[in-house]
mmCIF file of C-alpha atoms in Angstrom:
data_model
loop_
_atom_site.group_PDB
_atom_site.id
_atom_site.type_symbol
_atom_site.label_atom_id
_atom_site.label_comp_id
_atom_site.label_asym_id
_atom_site.label_seq_id
_atom_site.Cartn_x
_atom_site.Cartn_y
_atom_site.Cartn_z
ATOM 1 C CA MET A 23 0.006 0.001 0.001
ATOM 2 C CA VAL A 24 1.395 3.416 -0.999
ATOM 3 C CA THR A 25 1.784 5.661 2.035
ATOM 4 C CA SER A 26 2.630 9.069 0.512
ATOM 5 C CA SER A 27 -0.004 11.690 1.325
ATOM 6 C CA ARG A 28 -2.695 12.615 -1.170
ATOM 7 C CA PHE A 29 -2.409 16.139 0.169
ATOM 8 C CA GLU A 30 1.190 16.563 -1.071
ATOM 9 C CA PRO A 31 0.308 18.357 -4.360
ATOM 10 C CA LEU A 32 -1.503 21.200 -2.564
ATOM 11 C CA SER A 33 0.147 24.514 -1.817
ATOM 12 C CA ARG A 34 0.362 25.886 1.729
ATOM 13 C CA ARG A 35 -2.495 28.268 1.012
ATOM 14 C CA GLU A 36 -4.645 25.447 -0.369
ATOM 15 C CA LEU A 37 -3.829 23.219 2.568
ATOM 16 C CA ALA A 38 -4.808 25.961 5.025
ATOM 17 C CA VAL A 39 -8.193 26.230 3.285
ATOM 18 C CA LEU A 40 -8.601 22.450 3.311
ATOM 19 C CA VAL A 41 -7.747 22.115 7.004
ATOM 20 C CA ARG A 42 -10.482 24.580 8.000
ATOM 21 C CA GLU A 43 -12.960 22.691 5.834
ATOM 22 C CA LEU A 44 -11.973 19.339 7.347
ATOM 23 C CA LEU A 45 -12.388 20.691 10.898
ATOM 24 C CA LEU A 46 -15.860 22.109 10.124
ATOM 25 C CA CYS A 47 -17.047 19.014 8.255
ATOM 26 C CA GLY A 48 -15.783 16.837 11.080
ATOM 27 C CA HIS A 49 -17.950 18.828 13.459
ATOM 28 C CA LEU A 50 -20.943 18.328 11.197
ATOM 29 C CA ILE A 51 -20.704 14.552 11.469
ATOM 30 C CA ASP A 52 -23.047 14.797 14.435
ATOM 31 C CA ARG A 53 -25.550 16.889 12.475
ATOM 32 C CA SER A 54 -25.590 14.012 10.005
ATOM 33 C CA GLY A 55 -26.027 11.285 12.600
ATOM 34 C CA MET A 56 -28.260 12.784 15.258
ATOM 35 C CA PRO A 57 -31.584 12.891 13.309
ATOM 36 C CA HIS A 58 -31.362 9.139 12.772
ATOM 37 C CA LEU A 59 -30.565 8.538 16.445
ATOM 38 C CA ILE A 60 -33.571 10.583 17.477
ATOM 39 C CA GLY A 61 -35.718 8.455 15.184
ATOM 40 C CA ALA A 62 -34.318 5.211 16.603
ATOM 41 C CA PHE A 63 -33.758 5.991 20.295
ATOM 42 C CA GLY A 64 -35.449 9.341 21.059
ATOM 43 C CA ARG A 65 -33.799 12.497 22.429
ATOM 44 C CA GLU A 66 -32.382 10.738 25.513
ATOM 45 C CA GLY A 67 -30.812 7.956 23.449
ATOM 46 C CA MET A 68 -29.369 10.509 21.022
ATOM 47 C CA THR A 69 -27.817 12.405 23.944
ATOM 48 C CA GLU A 70 -26.276 9.199 25.398
ATOM 49 C CA VAL A 71 -24.718 8.280 22.043
ATOM 50 C CA ALA A 72 -23.265 11.797 21.641
ATOM 51 C CA ILE A 73 -21.684 11.615 25.093
ATOM 52 C CA GLU A 74 -20.232 8.157 24.514
ATOM 53 C CA GLU A 75 -18.830 8.799 21.027
ATOM 54 C CA TRP A 76 -17.051 12.034 22.000
ATOM 55 C CA MET A 77 -15.714 10.562 25.261
ATOM 56 C CA ALA A 78 -14.322 7.639 23.224
ATOM 57 C CA ALA A 79 -12.705 9.712 20.484
ATOM 58 C CA SER A 80 -11.637 13.085 21.903
ATOM 59 C CA PRO A 81 -9.007 11.915 24.450
ATOM 60 C CA VAL A 82 -7.359 9.858 21.719
ATOM 61 C CA TYR A 83 -7.217 12.427 18.965
ATOM 62 C CA THR A 84 -6.324 15.252 21.400
ATOM 63 C CA LYS A 85 -3.197 13.415 22.479
ATOM 64 C CA ARG A 86 -2.339 12.553 18.856
ATOM 65 C CA MET A 87 -2.416 16.240 17.839
ATOM 66 C CA GLN A 88 -0.343 17.296 20.842
ATOM 67 C CA ARG A 89 2.362 14.813 19.847
ATOM 68 C CA ALA A 90 2.161 15.658 16.143
ATOM 69 C CA LEU A 91 2.675 19.394 16.683
ATOM 70 C CA ASP A 92 5.015 19.099 19.665
ATOM 71 C CA PHE A 93 2.970 20.910 22.276
ATOM 72 C CA GLU A 94 2.517 18.220 24.929
ATOM 73 C CA GLY A 95 2.206 19.576 28.430
ATOM 74 C CA ASP A 96 -0.047 19.466 31.486
ATOM 75 C CA GLY A 97 -1.256 23.067 31.715
ATOM 76 C CA VAL A 98 -4.242 25.086 30.635
ATOM 77 C CA ASP A 99 -2.464 26.546 27.584
ATOM 78 C CA THR A 100 -1.819 23.018 26.265
ATOM 79 C CA LEU A 101 -5.487 22.129 26.719
ATOM 80 C CA PHE A 102 -6.579 25.250 24.822
ATOM 81 C CA LYS A 103 -4.109 24.646 21.949
ATOM 82 C CA GLY A 104 -5.647 21.202 21.451
ATOM 83 C CA MET A 105 -9.126 22.642 21.404
ATOM 84 C CA GLN A 106 -8.130 25.005 18.583
ATOM 85 C CA ILE A 107 -7.268 22.141 16.227
ATOM 86 C CA GLU A 108 -10.036 19.634 16.724
ATOM 87 C CA ILE A 109 -13.360 18.829 15.122
ATOM 88 C CA GLY A 110 -15.249 19.587 18.337
ATOM 89 C CA ALA A 111 -14.338 23.278 17.993
ATOM 90 C CA PRO A 112 -13.887 24.233 14.309
ATOM 91 C CA PRO A 113 -12.588 27.822 13.987
ATOM 92 C CA GLN A 114 -15.120 30.668 13.672
ATOM 93 C CA PHE A 115 -18.141 28.379 13.444
ATOM 94 C CA MET A 116 -17.453 27.488 17.076
ATOM 95 C CA ASP A 117 -15.752 30.746 17.969
ATOM 96 C CA PHE A 118 -13.848 29.846 21.101
ATOM 97 C CA ARG A 119 -12.040 32.718 22.864
ATOM 98 C CA TYR A 120 -9.450 31.988 25.549
ATOM 99 C CA SER A 121 -7.901 33.612 28.601
ATOM 100 C CA VAL A 122 -4.997 32.104 30.575
ATOM 101 C CA THR A 123 -4.391 33.189 34.159
ATOM 102 C CA ASP A 124 -1.607 30.771 34.925
ATOM 103 C CA HIS A 125 -0.571 27.146 34.393
ATOM 104 C CA ASP A 126 -3.586 25.883 36.354
ATOM 105 C CA HIS A 127 -6.321 28.435 35.629
ATOM 106 C CA GLY A 128 -8.021 29.757 32.533
ATOM 107 C CA GLU A 129 -11.332 30.527 30.913
ATOM 108 C CA PHE A 130 -12.912 30.122 27.508
ATOM 109 C CA TRP A 131 -16.098 31.451 26.034
ATOM 110 C CA LEU A 132 -17.909 31.248 22.703
ATOM 111 C CA ASP A 133 -18.516 34.506 20.896
ATOM 112 C CA HIS A 134 -20.469 32.422 18.372
ATOM 113 C CA CYS A 135 -21.669 28.854 18.745
ATOM 114 C CA GLY A 136 -22.833 27.394 15.454
ATOM 115 C CA ALA A 137 -24.022 24.268 17.259
ATOM 116 C CA LEU A 138 -26.296 26.421 19.432
ATOM 117 C CA MET A 139 -27.687 28.170 16.391
ATOM 118 C CA ASP A 140 -28.573 24.750 14.989
ATOM 119 C CA VAL A 141 -30.219 23.457 18.157
ATOM 120 C CA GLU A 142 -31.942 26.530 19.649
ATOM 121 C CA PRO A 143 -34.874 26.338 17.199
ATOM 122 C CA MET A 144 -35.559 22.816 18.498
ATOM 123 C CA GLY A 145 -36.317 24.079 22.000
ATOM 124 C CA ASP A 146 -34.819 24.227 25.484
ATOM 125 C CA GLU A 147 -34.848 20.464 26.033
ATOM 126 C CA TYR A 148 -32.473 19.916 23.124
ATOM 127 C CA VAL A 149 -30.337 22.901 24.113
ATOM 128 C CA THR A 150 -30.029 21.533 27.654
ATOM 129 C CA ALA A 151 -29.147 18.118 26.295
ATOM 130 C CA MET A 152 -26.266 19.555 24.262
ATOM 131 C CA CYS A 153 -25.022 22.312 26.547
ATOM 132 C CA HIS A 154 -25.422 20.446 29.877
ATOM 133 C CA ASP A 155 -25.770 16.701 29.465
ATOM 134 C CA VAL A 156 -23.230 16.306 26.653
ATOM 135 C CA GLU A 157 -20.755 19.101 27.414
ATOM 136 C CA ASP A 158 -20.150 18.300 31.114
ATOM 137 C CA PRO A 159 -18.618 14.817 30.635
ATOM 138 C CA THR A 160 -17.109 15.439 27.186
ATOM 139 C CA PHE A 161 -15.241 18.632 28.082
ATOM 140 C CA ASP A 162 -13.629 16.779 30.993
ATOM 141 C CA ALA A 163 -12.829 13.815 28.723
ATOM 142 C CA THR A 164 -11.031 16.156 26.330
ATOM 143 C CA ALA A 165 -9.198 17.829 29.218
ATOM 144 C CA LEU A 166 -7.913 14.563 30.682
ATOM 145 C CA ALA A 167 -5.680 14.050 27.624
ATOM 146 C CA THR A 168 -3.755 17.101 28.921
ATOM 147 C CA ASN A 169 -4.191 16.635 32.649
ATOM 148 C CA PRO A 170 -6.474 14.125 34.357
ATOM 149 C CA ARG A 171 -6.935 16.587 37.267
ATOM 150 C CA ALA A 172 -8.302 19.338 34.992
ATOM 151 C CA GLN A 173 -11.919 20.292 35.504
ATOM 152 C CA VAL A 174 -14.046 22.319 33.077
ATOM 153 C CA ARG A 175 -16.990 24.032 34.769
ATOM 154 C CA PRO A 176 -19.612 26.455 33.458
ATOM 155 C CA VAL A 177 -19.795 30.131 34.371
ATOM 156 C CA HIS A 178 -22.994 30.388 32.335
ATOM 157 C CA ARG A 179 -24.460 28.439 29.426
ATOM 158 C CA PRO A 180 -27.652 28.043 27.409
ATOM 159 C CA PRO A 181 -30.606 27.959 27.395
ATOM 160 C CA ARG A 182 -29.941 31.688 27.075
ATOM 161 C CA ARG A 183 -31.604 34.029 29.487
ATOM 162 C CA PRO A 184 -32.157 36.652 28.123
ATOM 163 C CA ALA A 185 -32.636 35.091 24.685
ATOM 164 C CA ASP A 186 -29.820 37.188 23.142
ATOM 165 C CA ARG A 187 -27.265 36.619 25.890
ATOM 166 C CA HIS A 188 -23.698 37.029 24.710
ATOM 167 C CA PRO A 189 -21.227 35.400 24.764
ATOM 168 C CA HIS A 190 -23.219 32.249 24.182
ATOM 169 C CA CYS A 191 -21.502 30.463 27.032
ATOM 170 C CA ALA A 192 -18.478 30.776 29.328
ATOM 171 C CA TRP A 193 -16.384 28.152 31.145
ATOM 172 C CA GLN A 194 -13.636 27.999 33.754
ATOM 173 C CA VAL A 195 -10.765 25.472 33.693
ATOM 174 C CA THR A 196 -9.028 24.555 36.936
ATOM 175 C CA ILE A 197 -6.183 22.126 37.507
ATOM 176 C CA ASP A 198 -5.796 21.167 41.167
ATOM 177 C CA ALA A 199 -3.769 18.428 42.769
ATOM 178 C CA ASN A 200 -6.764 17.819 45.049
ATOM 179 C CA ASN A 201 -9.094 17.134 42.136
ATOM 180 C CA LYS A 202 -9.953 13.503 41.661
ATOM 181 C CA PRO A 203 -8.159 12.372 38.471
ATOM 182 C CA GLN A 204 -10.471 11.635 35.523
ATOM 183 C CA PRO A 205 -10.253 7.981 34.436
ATOM 184 C CA PHE A 206 -9.510 7.221 30.808
ATOM 185 C CA PRO A 207 -12.830 6.054 29.347
ATOM 186 C CA PRO A 208 -12.807 2.319 28.474
ATOM 187 C CA ARG A 209 -13.904 2.919 24.878
ATOM 188 C CA ALA A 210 -11.194 5.538 24.511
ATOM 189 C CA ARG A 211 -8.710 2.836 25.495
ATOM 190 C CA THR A 212 -10.155 0.624 22.768
ATOM 191 C CA LEU A 213 -9.820 3.395 20.172
ATOM 192 C CA ALA A 214 -6.326 4.297 21.363
ATOM 193 C CA ALA A 215 -5.252 0.752 20.519
ATOM 194 C CA SER A 216 -7.067 0.695 17.159
ATOM 195 C CA ALA A 217 -5.480 1.158 13.760
ATOM 196 C CA ALA A 218 -6.815 4.734 13.684
ATOM 197 C CA GLY A 219 -5.408 5.437 17.120
ATOM 198 C CA THR A 220 -1.912 4.105 16.310
ATOM 199 C CA VAL A 221 -1.427 4.902 12.598
ATOM 200 C CA GLN A 222 1.825 6.648 11.734
ATOM 201 C CA LEU A 223 1.282 9.693 9.516
ATOM 202 C CA THR A 224 3.438 12.029 7.432
ATOM 203 C CA PRO A 225 6.434 13.330 9.418
ATOM 204 C CA ILE A 226 6.988 17.102 9.645
ATOM 205 C CA ASP A 227 10.099 18.448 7.993
ATOM 206 C CA GLU A 228 11.522 21.022 10.397
ATOM 207 C CA SER A 229 13.747 22.497 7.660
ATOM 208 C CA GLU A 230 10.809 23.812 5.644
ATOM 209 C CA GLU A 231 9.664 27.376 5.575
ATOM 210 C CA GLY A 232 6.881 28.054 8.038
ATOM 211 C CA GLN A 233 5.862 26.860 11.454
ATOM 212 C CA GLY A 234 6.647 23.185 12.050
ATOM 213 C CA SER A 235 5.003 22.911 15.441
ATOM 214 C CA TYR A 236 2.761 24.708 17.903
ATOM 215 C CA SER A 237 5.341 24.657 20.689
ATOM 216 C CA GLY A 238 5.352 28.438 21.073
ATOM 217 C CA PRO A 239 2.758 30.564 22.886
ATOM 218 C CA LEU A 240 -0.958 29.961 22.752
ATOM 219 C CA LEU A 241 -2.444 32.220 20.053
ATOM 220 C CA ALA A 242 -5.829 33.899 20.037
ATOM 221 C CA ASP A 243 -6.477 32.261 16.643
ATOM 222 C CA VAL A 244 -4.484 29.624 14.816
ATOM 223 C CA ARG A 245 -3.499 30.894 11.363
ATOM 224 C CA PHE A 246 -3.011 27.714 9.412
ATOM 225 C CA GLU A 247 -1.285 29.712 6.624
ATOM 226 C CA ASP A 248 1.664 30.163 9.003
ATOM 227 C CA PHE A 249 2.425 26.444 9.217
ATOM 228 C CA SER A 250 4.896 24.712 6.911
ATOM 229 C CA HIS A 251 3.825 22.566 3.999
ATOM 230 C CA SER A 252 4.565 19.251 5.754
ATOM 231 C CA ALA A 253 2.995 20.465 9.006
ATOM 232 C CA LEU A 254 -0.213 21.300 7.177
ATOM 233 C CA ILE A 255 -0.200 17.879 5.523
ATOM 234 C CA ARG A 256 0.182 16.281 8.962
ATOM 235 C CA ILE A 257 -2.570 18.447 10.466
ATOM 236 C CA ALA A 258 -4.938 17.559 7.592
ATOM 237 C CA GLU A 259 -4.188 13.853 8.042
ATOM 238 C CA GLU A 260 -4.700 14.052 11.811
ATOM 239 C CA VAL A 261 -8.059 15.834 11.334
ATOM 240 C CA CYS A 262 -9.153 13.037 8.983
ATOM 241 C CA ILE A 263 -8.196 10.552 11.681
ATOM 242 C CA GLN A 264 -10.249 12.577 14.197
ATOM 243 C CA GLN A 265 -13.263 12.072 11.928
ATOM 244 C CA HIS A 266 -12.651 8.333 11.629
ATOM 245 C CA LEU A 267 -12.251 7.998 15.390
ATOM 246 C CA LEU A 268 -15.484 9.888 16.016
ATOM 247 C CA ALA A 269 -17.298 7.669 13.502
ATOM 248 C CA LEU A 270 -15.939 4.553 15.221
ATOM 249 C CA GLY A 271 -17.022 5.921 18.602
ATOM 250 C CA PHE A 272 -20.459 6.571 17.128
ATOM 251 C CA LEU A 273 -20.789 3.007 15.884
ATOM 252 C CA MET A 274 -19.577 1.587 19.194
ATOM 253 C CA ALA A 275 -22.252 3.572 21.047
ATOM 254 C CA VAL A 276 -24.991 2.603 18.627
ATOM 255 C CA ARG A 277 -24.102 -1.106 18.682
ATOM 256 C CA VAL A 278 -24.983 -1.509 22.348
ATOM 257 C CA ARG A 279 -28.481 -0.194 21.637
ATOM 258 C CA CYS A 280 -29.622 -2.335 18.708
ATOM 259 C CA ASP A 281 -28.645 -5.281 16.548
ATOM 260 C CA GLU A 282 -25.854 -5.220 13.968
ATOM 261 C CA ASN A 283 -28.122 -4.654 10.962
ATOM 262 C CA GLN A 284 -29.778 -1.592 12.481
ATOM 263 C CA SER A 285 -26.415 -0.311 13.776
ATOM 264 C CA LEU A 286 -24.907 -0.368 10.300
ATOM 265 C CA GLU A 287 -28.067 1.128 8.796
ATOM 266 C CA ILE A 288 -27.822 4.117 11.149
ATOM 267 C CA ALA A 289 -24.068 4.386 10.617
ATOM 268 C CA ARG A 290 -24.467 4.376 6.830
ATOM 269 C CA LYS A 291 -27.063 7.128 7.021
ATOM 270 C CA GLN A 292 -24.633 9.196 9.058
ATOM 271 C CA LEU A 293 -21.886 8.568 6.526
ATOM 272 C CA THR A 294 -24.151 9.318 3.545
ATOM 273 C CA GLY A 295 -25.148 12.678 4.905
ATOM 274 C CA ILE A 296 -21.700 13.930 5.821
ATOM 275 C CA ALA A 297 -19.999 12.442 2.744
ATOM 276 C CA GLY A 298 -22.243 14.369 0.359
ATOM 277 C CA LEU A 299 -22.068 17.695 2.204
ATOM 278 C CA THR A 300 -18.275 17.433 2.638
ATOM 279 C CA SER A 301 -17.779 16.862 -1.107
ATOM 280 C CA GLU A 302 -19.807 19.960 -1.887
ATOM 281 C CA ARG A 303 -17.892 22.133 0.600
ATOM 282 C CA ILE A 304 -14.477 20.896 -0.591
ATOM 283 C CA ARG A 305 -15.474 21.480 -4.253
ATOM 284 C CA ASP A 306 -16.524 25.053 -3.489
ATOM 285 C CA ALA A 307 -13.658 25.868 -1.097
ATOM 286 C CA MET A 308 -11.032 24.692 -3.576
ATOM 287 C CA GLY A 309 -12.719 26.396 -6.539
ATOM 288 C CA LEU A 310 -13.244 23.177 -8.466
ATOM 289 C CA ALA A 311 -15.491 22.476 -11.415
ATOM 290 C CA SER A 312 -18.417 20.035 -11.249
ATOM 291 C CA ASP A 313 -16.811 17.713 -13.777
ATOM 292 C CA THR A 314 -14.712 14.564 -13.528
ATOM 293 C CA ASP A 315 -11.532 16.549 -12.988
ATOM 294 C CA GLY A 316 -13.143 18.317 -10.045
ATOM 295 C CA LEU A 317 -14.438 14.991 -8.774
ATOM 296 C CA ALA A 318 -10.977 13.441 -8.988
ATOM 297 C CA THR A 319 -9.568 16.222 -6.778
ATOM 298 C CA VAL A 320 -12.424 15.997 -4.283
ATOM 299 C CA LEU A 321 -11.952 12.228 -4.052
ATOM 300 C CA ALA A 322 -8.258 12.724 -3.389
ATOM 301 C CA LEU A 323 -8.975 15.178 -0.560
ATOM 302 C CA HIS A 324 -12.111 13.707 1.003
ATOM 303 C CA PRO A 325 -11.731 12.599 4.638
ATOM 304 C CA VAL A 326 -13.675 9.370 4.068
ATOM 305 C CA LEU A 327 -10.835 8.223 1.780
ATOM 306 C CA ASN A 328 -7.951 9.693 3.825
ATOM 307 C CA PRO A 329 -5.323 9.527 5.088
ATOM 308 C CA ARG A 330 -3.685 7.154 2.678
ATOM 309 C CA GLN A 331 -1.775 5.442 5.471
ATOM 310 C CA TYR A 332 -5.142 4.341 6.935
ATOM 311 C CA VAL A 333 -7.468 4.008 3.929
ATOM 312 C CA ASP A 334 -6.706 1.974 0.806
ATOM 313 C CA ALA A 335 -8.535 3.885 -1.929
ATOM 314 C CA GLU A 336 -7.516 4.631 -5.519
ATOM 315 C CA ILE A 337 -8.931 6.956 -8.137
ATOM 316 C CA LEU A 338 -8.266 5.234 -11.440
ATOM 317 C CA GLY A 339 -8.150 7.423 -14.518
ATOM 318 C CA GLY A 340 -8.215 6.646 -18.237
ATOM 319 C CA ASP A 341 -11.218 6.862 -20.484
ATOM 320 C CA ARG A 342 -13.521 6.227 -17.515
ATOM 321 C CA MET A 343 -13.074 7.249 -13.902
ATOM 322 C CA ARG A 344 -13.192 4.399 -11.424
ATOM 323 C CA ILE A 345 -12.967 4.320 -7.636
ATOM 324 C CA ARG A 346 -11.303 1.307 -6.000
ATOM 325 C CA LEU A 347 -11.794 0.598 -2.309
ATOM 326 C CA GLY A 348 -9.276 -1.898 -0.974
ATOM 327 C CA ARG A 349 -10.337 -4.215 1.810
ATOM 328 C CA GLY A 350 -7.141 -4.804 3.730
ATOM 329 C CA SER A 351 -6.150 -1.460 5.244
ATOM 330 C CA GLY A 352 -6.343 -0.109 8.784
ATOM 331 C CA VAL A 353 -9.843 1.267 8.341
ATOM 332 C CA ASP A 354 -11.041 -2.195 7.384
ATOM 333 C CA THR A 355 -9.374 -3.698 10.459
ATOM 334 C CA ASP A 356 -11.253 -1.145 12.556
ATOM 335 C CA GLY A 357 -14.517 -1.626 10.637
ATOM 336 C CA GLY A 358 -14.688 2.074 9.816
ATOM 337 C CA TRP A 359 -16.276 4.303 7.186
ATOM 338 C CA PRO A 360 -15.221 2.778 3.793
ATOM 339 C CA SER A 361 -15.956 -0.742 5.058
ATOM 340 C CA TRP A 362 -19.604 0.311 5.403
ATOM 341 C CA VAL A 363 -19.722 0.820 1.590
ATOM 342 C CA THR A 364 -20.598 -2.455 -0.137
ATOM 343 C CA ALA A 365 -21.954 -3.571 -3.491
ATOM 344 C CA GLU A 366 -25.381 -3.689 -1.818
ATOM 345 C CA HIS A 367 -24.930 -0.332 -0.090
ATOM 346 C CA LEU A 368 -23.298 2.218 -2.348
ATOM 347 C CA GLU A 369 -25.390 5.093 -0.935
ATOM 348 C CA PRO A 370 -22.546 6.835 0.928
ATOM 349 C CA LEU A 371 -20.235 6.740 -2.068
ATOM 350 C CA VAL A 372 -22.986 7.842 -4.430
ATOM 351 C CA ALA A 373 -23.724 10.806 -2.135
ATOM 352 C CA LEU A 374 -20.001 11.615 -2.118
ATOM 353 C CA VAL A 375 -19.749 11.876 -5.897
ATOM 354 C CA ARG A 376 -23.080 13.689 -6.211
ATOM 355 C CA GLY A 377 -21.786 16.333 -3.809
ATOM 356 C CA VAL A 378 -19.607 17.395 -6.734
ATOM 357 C CA ASN A 379 -22.290 16.978 -9.420
ATOM 358 C CA PRO A 380 -25.826 15.664 -8.730
ATOM 359 C CA ALA A 381 -25.857 14.067 -12.202
ATOM 360 C CA PHE A 382 -23.023 11.680 -11.257
ATOM 361 C CA ASP A 383 -23.822 8.049 -10.422
ATOM 362 C CA LEU A 384 -21.866 4.853 -9.840
ATOM 363 C CA ARG A 385 -22.035 1.367 -11.282
ATOM 364 C CA ILE A 386 -20.214 -1.694 -9.940
ATOM 365 C CA VAL A 387 -17.318 -2.897 -12.019
ATOM 366 C CA GLU A 388 -15.921 -5.518 -9.672
ATOM 367 C CA ASP A 389 -16.769 -6.852 -6.244
ATOM 368 C CA LEU A 390 -14.024 -9.088 -4.843
ATOM 369 C CA PRO A 391 -13.006 -10.059 -1.309
ATOM 370 C CA ASP A 392 -10.036 -7.700 -1.472
ATOM 371 C CA SER A 393 -11.587 -4.744 -3.340
ATOM 372 C CA LEU A 394 -14.710 -3.020 -4.590
ATOM 373 C CA VAL A 395 -14.398 -1.095 -7.852
ATOM 374 C CA THR A 396 -17.049 1.293 -9.116
ATOM 375 C CA GLU A 397 -17.217 3.435 -12.235
ATOM 376 C CA VAL A 398 -18.434 7.023 -12.293
ATOM 377 C CA VAL A 399 -21.173 7.596 -14.886
ATOM 378 C CA LEU A 400 -22.931 10.804 -15.843
ATOM 379 C CA GLY A 401 -26.706 10.755 -15.928
ATOM 380 C CA GLU A 402 -28.844 12.905 -18.213
ATOM 381 C CA VAL A 403 -30.571 14.763 -15.383
ATOM 382 C CA PRO A 404 -29.434 15.680 -11.831
ATOM 383 C CA ALA A 405 -30.581 13.235 -9.158
ATOM 384 C CA LYS A 406 -32.708 14.379 -6.225
ATOM 385 C CA GLU A 407 -30.570 15.091 -3.161
ATOM 386 C CA ALA A 408 -30.400 12.158 -0.739
ATOM 387 C CA SER A 409 -32.568 12.707 2.335
ATOM 388 C CA GLU A 410 -29.516 12.078 4.546
ATOM 389 C CA VAL A 411 -27.664 14.963 2.914
ATOM 390 C CA ALA A 412 -30.732 17.190 3.143
ATOM 391 C CA LEU A 413 -30.969 16.489 6.895
ATOM 392 C CA THR A 414 -27.306 17.359 7.352
ATOM 393 C CA ARG A 415 -27.846 20.602 5.458
ATOM 394 C CA PHE A 416 -30.183 21.648 8.286
ATOM 395 C CA SER A 417 -27.037 22.853 10.062
ATOM 396 C CA THR A 418 -25.971 26.474 9.601
ATOM 397 C CA GLY A 419 -22.520 24.957 9.085
ATOM 398 C CA ALA A 420 -23.555 23.756 5.658
ATOM 399 C CA GLY A 421 -23.322 27.232 4.231
ATOM 400 C CA PHE A 422 -20.838 28.745 6.693
ATOM 401 C CA ALA A 423 -18.138 30.993 5.226
ATOM 402 C CA PHE A 424 -14.750 31.495 6.868
ATOM 403 C CA SER A 425 -13.177 34.958 7.040
ATOM 404 C CA ASP A 426 -9.562 36.112 7.160
ATOM 405 C CA ARG A 427 -8.899 37.446 10.651
ATOM 406 C CA GLY A 428 -5.333 38.527 9.900
ATOM 407 C CA MET A 429 -2.491 38.220 12.383
ATOM 408 C CA SER A 430 -3.091 36.533 15.697
ATOM 409 C CA LEU A 431 -1.774 37.761 19.038
ATOM 410 C CA PRO A 432 -0.222 35.463 21.638
ATOM 411 C CA LEU A 433 -2.195 34.820 24.806
ATOM 412 C CA THR A 434 0.697 33.356 26.800
ATOM 413 C CA VAL A 435 4.267 34.484 27.176
ATOM 414 C CA VAL A 436 7.015 32.327 25.635
#
């Protein structure tokens, strides 16, 4: 299996754009999955799955990013750096602001919470489920990757009273030797030992122009354009792994609530929704055409098919474009996203290609134990958008536009 990164051909500017898109689309995985959980298990079941999936994934991917960008530590600034480069807090859409008092004390607040904007119209019960029931255990689970004695506690949070209260929420972080250490969640241990948790990704070349780590001071905003080419490749790969880990955590949580057939049905619906919307956003962010050339680029950059060290996928050119999914890579060992795509269930892959052009479709060329090959065909009329994609589009993140905030000031002294 070739292990060079599919992101290598992109420039630093293009990679910076892609990283922001990957972070936002990773966040929207839950918007894709939650409607189907509500239908299957109700609001309470949906809330429980959300808690369990994030507690399983976030400690693992937080530690991975700390190691990748050389900012491991046990203080509040390390915790905040990790939050700036994770799918739970995509920049601007989840506009986290930070203040560091000292090694053991700090605060963060959200000047804008896209997740709240999505959920507020659903009523206070859903807002409380997200901002209380889910956030309390999952913030602490994220924090334990930095320091098991860190506690994240609310200053105020929604439901908003008054209705236009700003910032949307505020939280205090305290590290105290007297705090009871947070245990590493059992499912996080499982994911830490998985192929996704242990995969070795593209090394960072410290000799390149640009920032090769985040070992300096905590910044108010991370400007991805300031990182080196290889650092951006590594960040993009790590963010893809974050998405795979969250999807695996999702499936683990669903499996204990229903049989295997229903679990995979719900998981495929989640994948279908986010695959289609992510294709569309990548196409638009990278300025690509809605033709086969544009599709080839989207396929090369799409998180479902990345990173190459974890997912065996090929885009085969020639007179006809074909997509080959290998069946022996790490993602197959884990039973992750591409393994849910079968000859009988092409829906996620069809949604992925139709995110570039709704007239695209797929036909099976070959279905073998070690690979599934499909061919891209162009229909005469655009297909109706899949209901799973339409449900994901409910999120304000679907049409969210990033802005250039310019230089970022340090929040901590070197």
